[in-house]
Coordinates of C-alpha atoms in Angstrom, one line a residue:
Chain A
X1 CA -3.6 -28.2 -22.5
X2 CA -4.9 -25.9 -19.7
X3 CA -4.8 -22.2 -19.9
X4 CA -2.0 -19.8 -18.0
X5 CA -3.6 -16.7 -16.8
X6 CA -1.3 -14.2 -15.4
X7 CA -2.2 -10.9 -13.3
X8 CA -0.4 -7.8 -15.1
X9 CA 0.1 -4.3 -13.5
X10 CA -0.8 -2.2 -16.5
X11 CA 0.9 0.9 -18.0
X12 CA -1.3 1.1 -20.9
X13 CA -4.7 -0.5 -22.1
X14 CA -2.6 -3.6 -23.6
X15 CA 0.8 -3.0 -22.0
X16 CA 1.9 -4.2 -18.4
X17 CA 4.2 -6.2 -16.1
X18 CA 3.7 -9.6 -15.0
X19 CA 3.0 -9.5 -11.1
X20 CA 1.7 -12.7 -10.8
X21 CA 4.2 -13.8 -8.5
X22 CA 5.5 -10.3 -7.7
X23 CA 4.4 -7.4 -5.6
X24 CA 1.9 -4.5 -6.4
X25 CA 3.2 -1.8 -4.2
X26 CA 1.1 1.2 -3.6
X27 CA 3.2 4.4 -3.7
X28 CA 3.5 8.1 -4.3
X29 CA 4.8 7.7 -8.0
X30 CA 3.3 6.2 -11.2
X31 CA 5.4 3.2 -11.7
X32 CA 5.5 -0.7 -11.2
X33 CA 9.1 -0.7 -9.6
X34 CA 9.3 -2.6 -6.3
X35 CA 11.5 -0.7 -4.2
X36 CA 11.3 1.6 -1.0
X37 CA 11.4 4.9 -2.8
X38 CA 8.0 7.1 -2.8
X39 CA 6.3 6.0 0.3
X40 CA 3.0 7.2 1.4
X41 CA 3.9 9.4 4.3
X42 CA 1.1 9.8 7.1
X43 CA -0.3 13.4 6.9
X44 CA -0.9 15.7 9.8
X45 CA -4.4 15.9 8.9
X46 CA -7.0 14.7 6.3
X47 CA -5.7 12.0 4.1
X48 CA -3.5 11.2 1.1
X49 CA -3.9 8.9 -1.9
X50 CA -1.4 6.7 -3.8
X51 CA -1.1 6.7 -7.4
X52 CA -3.9 4.4 -8.8
X53 CA -3.0 0.8 -9.8
X54 CA -4.6 -1.1 -12.7
X55 CA -4.7 -4.9 -13.1
X56 CA -6.0 -7.0 -15.7
X57 CA -5.8 -10.6 -16.5
X58 CA -3.1 -11.9 -19.3
X59 CA -3.7 -15.1 -20.9
X60 CA -0.1 -16.4 -21.8
X61 CA -1.2 -20.1 -22.8
X62 CA -4.7 -20.9 -24.2
X63 CA -7.2 -23.0 -22.8
X64 CA -8.4 -26.3 -24.8
X65 CA -12.0 -24.4 -25.2
X66 CA -12.6 -21.2 -23.2
X67 CA -12.2 -18.9 -20.2
X68 CA -14.9 -17.0 -18.7
X69 CA -16.3 -15.9 -15.3
X70 CA -13.4 -13.7 -14.4
X71 CA -14.1 -12.1 -11.1
X72 CA -11.6 -10.4 -8.1
X73 CA -12.3 -10.4 -4.4
X74 CA -10.7 -9.9 -1.0
X75 CA -11.0 -11.9 2.2
X76 CA -13.7 -9.6 3.2
X77 CA -11.4 -8.1 6.3
X78 CA -8.9 -5.5 6.2
X79 CA -5.9 -6.0 8.4
X80 CA -4.4 -2.7 7.5
X81 CA -5.3 -1.1 10.6
X82 CA -7.0 2.3 11.3
X83 CA -6.6 5.0 8.6
X84 CA -5.8 2.8 5.9
X85 CA -8.0 2.0 3.1
X86 CA -8.2 0.4 -0.5
X87 CA -11.1 0.9 -2.9
X88 CA -11.5 -0.6 -6.4
X89 CA -13.6 -0.5 -9.2
X90 CA -13.8 -2.0 -12.7
X91 CA -13.2 0.4 -15.5
X92 CA -13.8 -1.9 -18.4
X93 CA -11.4 -1.4 -21.3
X94 CA -11.2 2.5 -21.1
X95 CA -7.5 3.4 -20.4
X96 CA -6.9 6.7 -18.4
X97 CA -3.5 7.5 -16.9
X98 CA -2.9 7.0 -13.3
X99 CA -3.4 9.8 -10.9
X100 CA -3.2 10.4 -7.3
X101 CA -6.2 12.3 -6.6
X102 CA -8.9 10.6 -4.7
X103 CA -10.6 8.0 -6.9
X104 CA -14.4 8.4 -7.5
X105 CA -17.0 5.6 -8.0
X106 CA -14.7 3.0 -6.2
X107 CA -15.9 0.8 -3.5
X108 CA -14.0 -0.7 -0.2
X109 CA -11.9 -3.6 -1.7
X110 CA -12.7 -5.5 1.3
X111 CA -16.3 -5.3 0.4
X112 CA -15.9 -7.7 -2.4
X113 CA -15.8 -11.1 -1.4
X114 CA -16.2 -14.6 -3.1
X115 CA -19.9 -14.4 -2.7
X116 CA -20.2 -10.7 -3.8
X117 CA -17.0 -10.2 -6.1
X118 CA -16.0 -7.4 -8.3
X119 CA -17.0 -8.5 -12.0
X120 CA -13.9 -8.9 -14.1
X121 CA -15.6 -9.2 -17.5
X122 CA -18.2 -7.0 -17.3
X123 CA -17.2 -5.1 -20.7
X124 CA -14.9 -7.5 -22.5
X125 CA -17.2 -10.1 -21.6
X126 CA -15.7 -13.2 -23.1
X127 CA -15.6 -16.0 -23.2
X128 CA -12.0 -16.0 -24.2
X129 CA -10.8 -18.6 -26.2
X130 CA -7.4 -20.0 -27.8
X131 CA -7.4 -17.2 -30.5
X132 CA -6.8 -14.8 -27.5
X133 CA -3.6 -16.4 -26.6
X134 CA -0.8 -13.9 -25.6
X135 CA -3.6 -11.2 -25.0
X136 CA -5.3 -9.3 -22.5
X137 CA -8.6 -10.5 -21.3
X138 CA -11.4 -9.2 -19.1
X139 CA -11.7 -5.6 -17.6
X140 CA -9.1 -3.2 -16.2
X141 CA -9.3 -3.3 -12.4
X142 CA -8.6 0.0 -10.8
X143 CA -7.2 0.2 -7.2
X144 CA -6.2 3.0 -4.9
X145 CA -4.8 3.1 -1.2
X146 CA -5.5 6.1 1.2
X147 CA -3.6 7.1 4.2
X148 CA -5.3 9.1 6.6
X149 CA -3.8 11.0 9.7
X150 CA -5.2 8.4 12.3
X151 CA -2.9 5.8 10.4
X152 CA 0.2 4.4 12.3
X153 CA 3.6 4.1 10.9
X154 CA 5.1 0.6 10.4
X155 CA 4.5 -2.7 9.2
X156 CA 1.1 -3.7 7.5
X157 CA -0.4 -7.1 7.5
X158 CA -0.2 -8.7 4.1
X159 CA -3.7 -9.1 2.3
X160 CA -4.7 -11.2 -0.5
X161 CA -6.6 -10.1 -3.7
X162 CA -8.0 -13.1 -5.7
X163 CA -8.6 -13.4 -9.2
X164 CA -10.8 -16.4 -10.1
X165 CA -11.9 -17.8 -13.5
X166 CA -13.5 -20.8 -15.0
X167 CA -12.0 -23.1 -17.6
X168 CA -13.3 -25.8 -20.2
Chain B
X1 CA 5.2 -29.2 -13.9
X2 CA 2.2 -26.9 -13.8
X3 CA -0.5 -27.4 -11.0
X4 CA -3.2 -27.6 -13.9
X5 CA -1.0 -30.6 -15.2
X6 CA -1.0 -33.0 -12.1
X7 CA -4.2 -34.7 -13.2
X8 CA -5.4 -35.9 -16.5
X9 CA -9.0 -36.3 -16.9
X10 CA -11.1 -38.9 -19.1
X11 CA -14.8 -39.8 -19.2
X12 CA -16.0 -43.1 -20.5
X13 CA -19.4 -42.6 -22.1
X14 CA -22.4 -45.4 -22.6
X15 CA -21.1 -46.4 -26.0
X16 CA -17.7 -47.4 -24.7
X17 CA -15.9 -44.3 -26.2
X18 CA -13.7 -42.4 -24.2
X19 CA -13.5 -38.5 -24.0
X20 CA -10.2 -36.9 -22.9
X21 CA -9.2 -33.1 -23.0
X22 CA -7.8 -33.9 -26.4
X23 CA -11.1 -34.7 -27.8
X24 CA -13.3 -32.5 -30.0
X25 CA -14.7 -29.3 -28.5
X26 CA -18.2 -30.4 -28.7
X27 CA -17.8 -33.3 -26.3
X28 CA -15.3 -32.0 -23.8
X29 CA -17.8 -30.2 -21.6
X30 CA -20.8 -32.3 -21.6
X31 CA -21.0 -35.5 -19.7
X32 CA -24.4 -36.5 -20.6
X33 CA -24.3 -40.7 -20.8
X34 CA -21.1 -40.7 -19.2
X35 CA -20.9 -43.6 -16.9
X36 CA -17.4 -43.3 -15.7
X37 CA -15.2 -40.0 -15.0
X38 CA -11.7 -40.6 -13.9
X39 CA -8.9 -38.2 -12.7
X40 CA -5.6 -39.7 -13.0
X41 CA -2.3 -38.3 -11.5
X42 CA 0.5 -37.6 -13.7
X43 CA 3.6 -39.7 -13.4
X44 CA 5.3 -39.2 -10.1
X45 CA 2.8 -37.1 -8.4
X46 CA 1.7 -38.9 -5.1
X47 CA -2.0 -38.1 -5.3
X48 CA -5.0 -40.5 -5.2
X49 CA -6.8 -41.6 -8.5
X50 CA -10.3 -40.3 -8.4
X51 CA -13.2 -42.2 -10.2
X52 CA -16.9 -41.4 -10.1
X53 CA -19.3 -43.8 -11.4
X54 CA -22.8 -44.9 -10.7
X55 CA -24.4 -41.3 -10.7
X56 CA -25.7 -39.3 -13.5
X57 CA -23.1 -36.6 -14.6
X58 CA -24.0 -33.5 -16.4
X59 CA -20.9 -31.6 -17.1
X60 CA -17.4 -30.5 -16.1
X61 CA -15.4 -27.5 -15.9
X62 CA -12.2 -26.1 -14.2
X63 CA -11.7 -23.2 -11.9
X64 CA -8.4 -21.4 -11.2
X65 CA -7.8 -19.0 -8.2
X66 CA -4.7 -16.6 -8.5
X67 CA -4.0 -15.3 -4.9
X68 CA -1.9 -12.3 -5.1
X69 CA -0.6 -11.0 -1.9
X70 CA -0.7 -7.2 -1.5
X71 CA 1.9 -5.5 0.9
X72 CA 4.1 -8.8 0.5
X73 CA 7.2 -6.8 1.7
X74 CA 7.1 -4.4 4.7
X75 CA 9.3 -1.7 5.1
X76 CA 11.2 -2.0 8.4
X77 CA 10.8 0.8 10.7
X78 CA 14.2 2.3 10.5
X79 CA 17.5 2.1 8.9
X80 CA 20.0 -0.7 9.2
X81 CA 23.9 0.6 9.2
X82 CA 26.0 -2.0 7.5
X83 CA 29.6 -2.2 6.7
X84 CA 30.7 -3.8 3.4
X85 CA 30.9 -7.5 3.8
X86 CA 29.5 -7.6 7.2
X87 CA 26.9 -10.2 8.6
X88 CA 26.1 -8.0 11.6
X89 CA 24.0 -4.9 10.8
X90 CA 23.5 -2.2 13.3
X91 CA 19.9 -0.8 14.0
X92 CA 18.7 2.4 15.3
X93 CA 16.2 0.9 17.6
X94 CA 15.4 -2.1 19.3
X95 CA 13.7 -4.4 16.9
X96 CA 12.9 -7.3 18.8
X97 CA 9.6 -7.1 18.5
X98 CA 9.8 -6.2 14.7
X99 CA 12.4 -9.3 13.6
X100 CA 12.7 -12.5 14.6
X101 CA 15.1 -15.5 13.7
X102 CA 14.1 -17.1 10.6
X103 CA 12.8 -13.9 8.8
X104 CA 14.1 -12.8 5.6
X105 CA 15.1 -9.0 4.9
X106 CA 16.7 -7.2 2.1
X107 CA 16.3 -4.1 -0.3
X108 CA 13.1 -5.5 -1.6
X109 CA 14.2 -4.5 -5.0
X110 CA 13.6 -7.0 -7.9
X111 CA 16.7 -9.0 -8.3
X112 CA 18.1 -8.4 -5.0
X113 CA 18.9 -11.2 -2.4
X114 CA 17.1 -11.8 0.8
X115 CA 19.1 -12.4 4.0
X116 CA 18.1 -14.7 6.6
X117 CA 17.9 -13.2 10.2
X118 CA 20.0 -15.4 12.7
X119 CA 19.9 -13.4 15.8
X120 CA 18.1 -10.0 16.9
X121 CA 19.5 -7.9 19.7
X122 CA 18.6 -4.6 21.4
X123 CA 20.9 -2.7 18.8
X124 CA 21.6 -5.0 16.0
X125 CA 20.6 -8.0 13.7
X126 CA 22.8 -10.7 12.7
X127 CA 22.2 -12.4 9.1
X128 CA 23.1 -15.7 7.9
X129 CA 25.7 -14.4 5.1
X130 CA 27.8 -11.4 4.8
X131 CA 25.6 -8.4 3.0
X132 CA 26.8 -7.8 -0.6
X133 CA 24.4 -4.6 -1.5
X134 CA 25.0 -3.3 -4.8
X135 CA 23.9 0.2 -4.6
X136 CA 25.3 1.7 -1.5
X137 CA 28.7 2.2 -0.5
X138 CA 30.1 0.6 2.9
X139 CA 29.6 2.5 6.0
X140 CA 26.2 3.7 4.8
X141 CA 22.6 3.5 6.3
X142 CA 20.2 1.7 4.4
X143 CA 16.4 1.2 4.5
X144 CA 15.5 -2.4 4.0
X145 CA 12.2 -4.6 3.9
X146 CA 11.1 -7.8 5.6
X147 CA 9.7 -10.6 3.3
X148 CA 6.4 -12.0 3.9
X149 CA 5.9 -15.4 5.3
X150 CA 3.0 -15.8 2.7
X151 CA 3.6 -16.3 -1.0
X152 CA 1.4 -15.9 -3.7
X153 CA -0.7 -19.2 -4.1
X154 CA -2.5 -20.6 -7.4
X155 CA -5.2 -23.2 -6.7
X156 CA -6.8 -25.2 -9.5
X157 CA -10.0 -27.2 -9.0
X158 CA -11.8 -29.4 -11.4
X159 CA -15.7 -29.6 -11.0
X160 CA -17.7 -32.4 -11.9
X161 CA -21.8 -31.5 -11.9
X162 CA -23.7 -34.5 -11.0
X163 CA -27.6 -34.7 -10.8
X164 CA -27.5 -34.5 -6.9
X165 CA -24.4 -33.0 -5.9
X166 CA -20.9 -31.4 -7.3
X167 CA -17.4 -32.8 -6.7
X168 CA -14.6 -30.4 -6.8
X169 CA -11.2 -31.9 -7.0
X170 CA -8.1 -29.9 -5.8
X171 CA -5.2 -30.3 -8.0
X172 CA -2.8 -29.0 -5.4
X173 CA -3.9 -31.2 -2.7
X174 CA -5.5 -34.3 -4.4
X175 CA -8.3 -33.9 -2.1
X176 CA -12.0 -34.0 -2.9
X177 CA -14.9 -31.7 -1.9
X178 CA -18.7 -32.4 -2.3
X179 CA -21.3 -29.8 -2.4
X180 CA -24.8 -29.2 -3.4
X181 CA -25.8 -29.6 -7.1
X182 CA -26.1 -25.9 -7.6
X183 CA -23.4 -24.7 -5.1
X184 CA -20.5 -23.0 -6.1
X185 CA -17.2 -23.3 -4.6
X186 CA -15.0 -20.2 -4.2
X187 CA -11.8 -20.2 -2.3

């Protein structure tokens, strides 16, 4: 039988919420709740930052042989408009609590494309086998949204983050 | 049925043996000496059967793509004033450039329903059925969200690597794409 791989929003190294068909919402609070609370208000000057989000792949059904080559990428073009950015980085398997100060070491999410993806298993390298069923696989991916004073309020274009993996 | 189960694959080897996904691990990946590779749609799936023969095949693998949509729900630029049981909600501004008939609005909270927009006027929005909010009493303003037109997507490809090309079969459409022998396909 083929594997089922989910995307989880993490609250600890090995604990998270299935967001495969759900929403990851950047906000001014450290939780995975999807609501209208804690919005990111446009500052009068400079930039503000959301609490960071951490995503990780989860194996909810095992493959026949193995899963490998996890990678994350965007479509390469941000439709969020002026003043709004998202950065991402691979933090391996070292957990640290989410924070709202500016992330260091991250790169523009939209710089990660199918041709130049963010490596999803640099540390927890796999391959991931049936014995890894019901466990997290690959590395933690940390993301953060920034809102500058030049941003405009209102609706934003939806953007897509892709998790790709190979299976035998 | 999961997308991964739309097709079942089998490979007939030169000695007449048939390899499937239930075969031992040692033979499942390699297609050396394979004379025929088949992808058969599951019962009831209206996709074509695919077969490869007459070429030298090397190996096979699958590739999954989870397309997670960020910012799926967009917050409306103001509040709506609703009365318990009403199917017409008053707006604070003219939202005819924000909403259109066929959009869905709601609290955007897990477990809460979405309501289809029927008409949008300069000062009100009509929805398809009376609003039944759980957290706000009647006569209150409430902030709502607009559901996205795009839903998360899962794409599953089956790749057969041959001597001179690769064939990628899309389990979601039944279509086949041919690329160069060393070309990776990422969607």
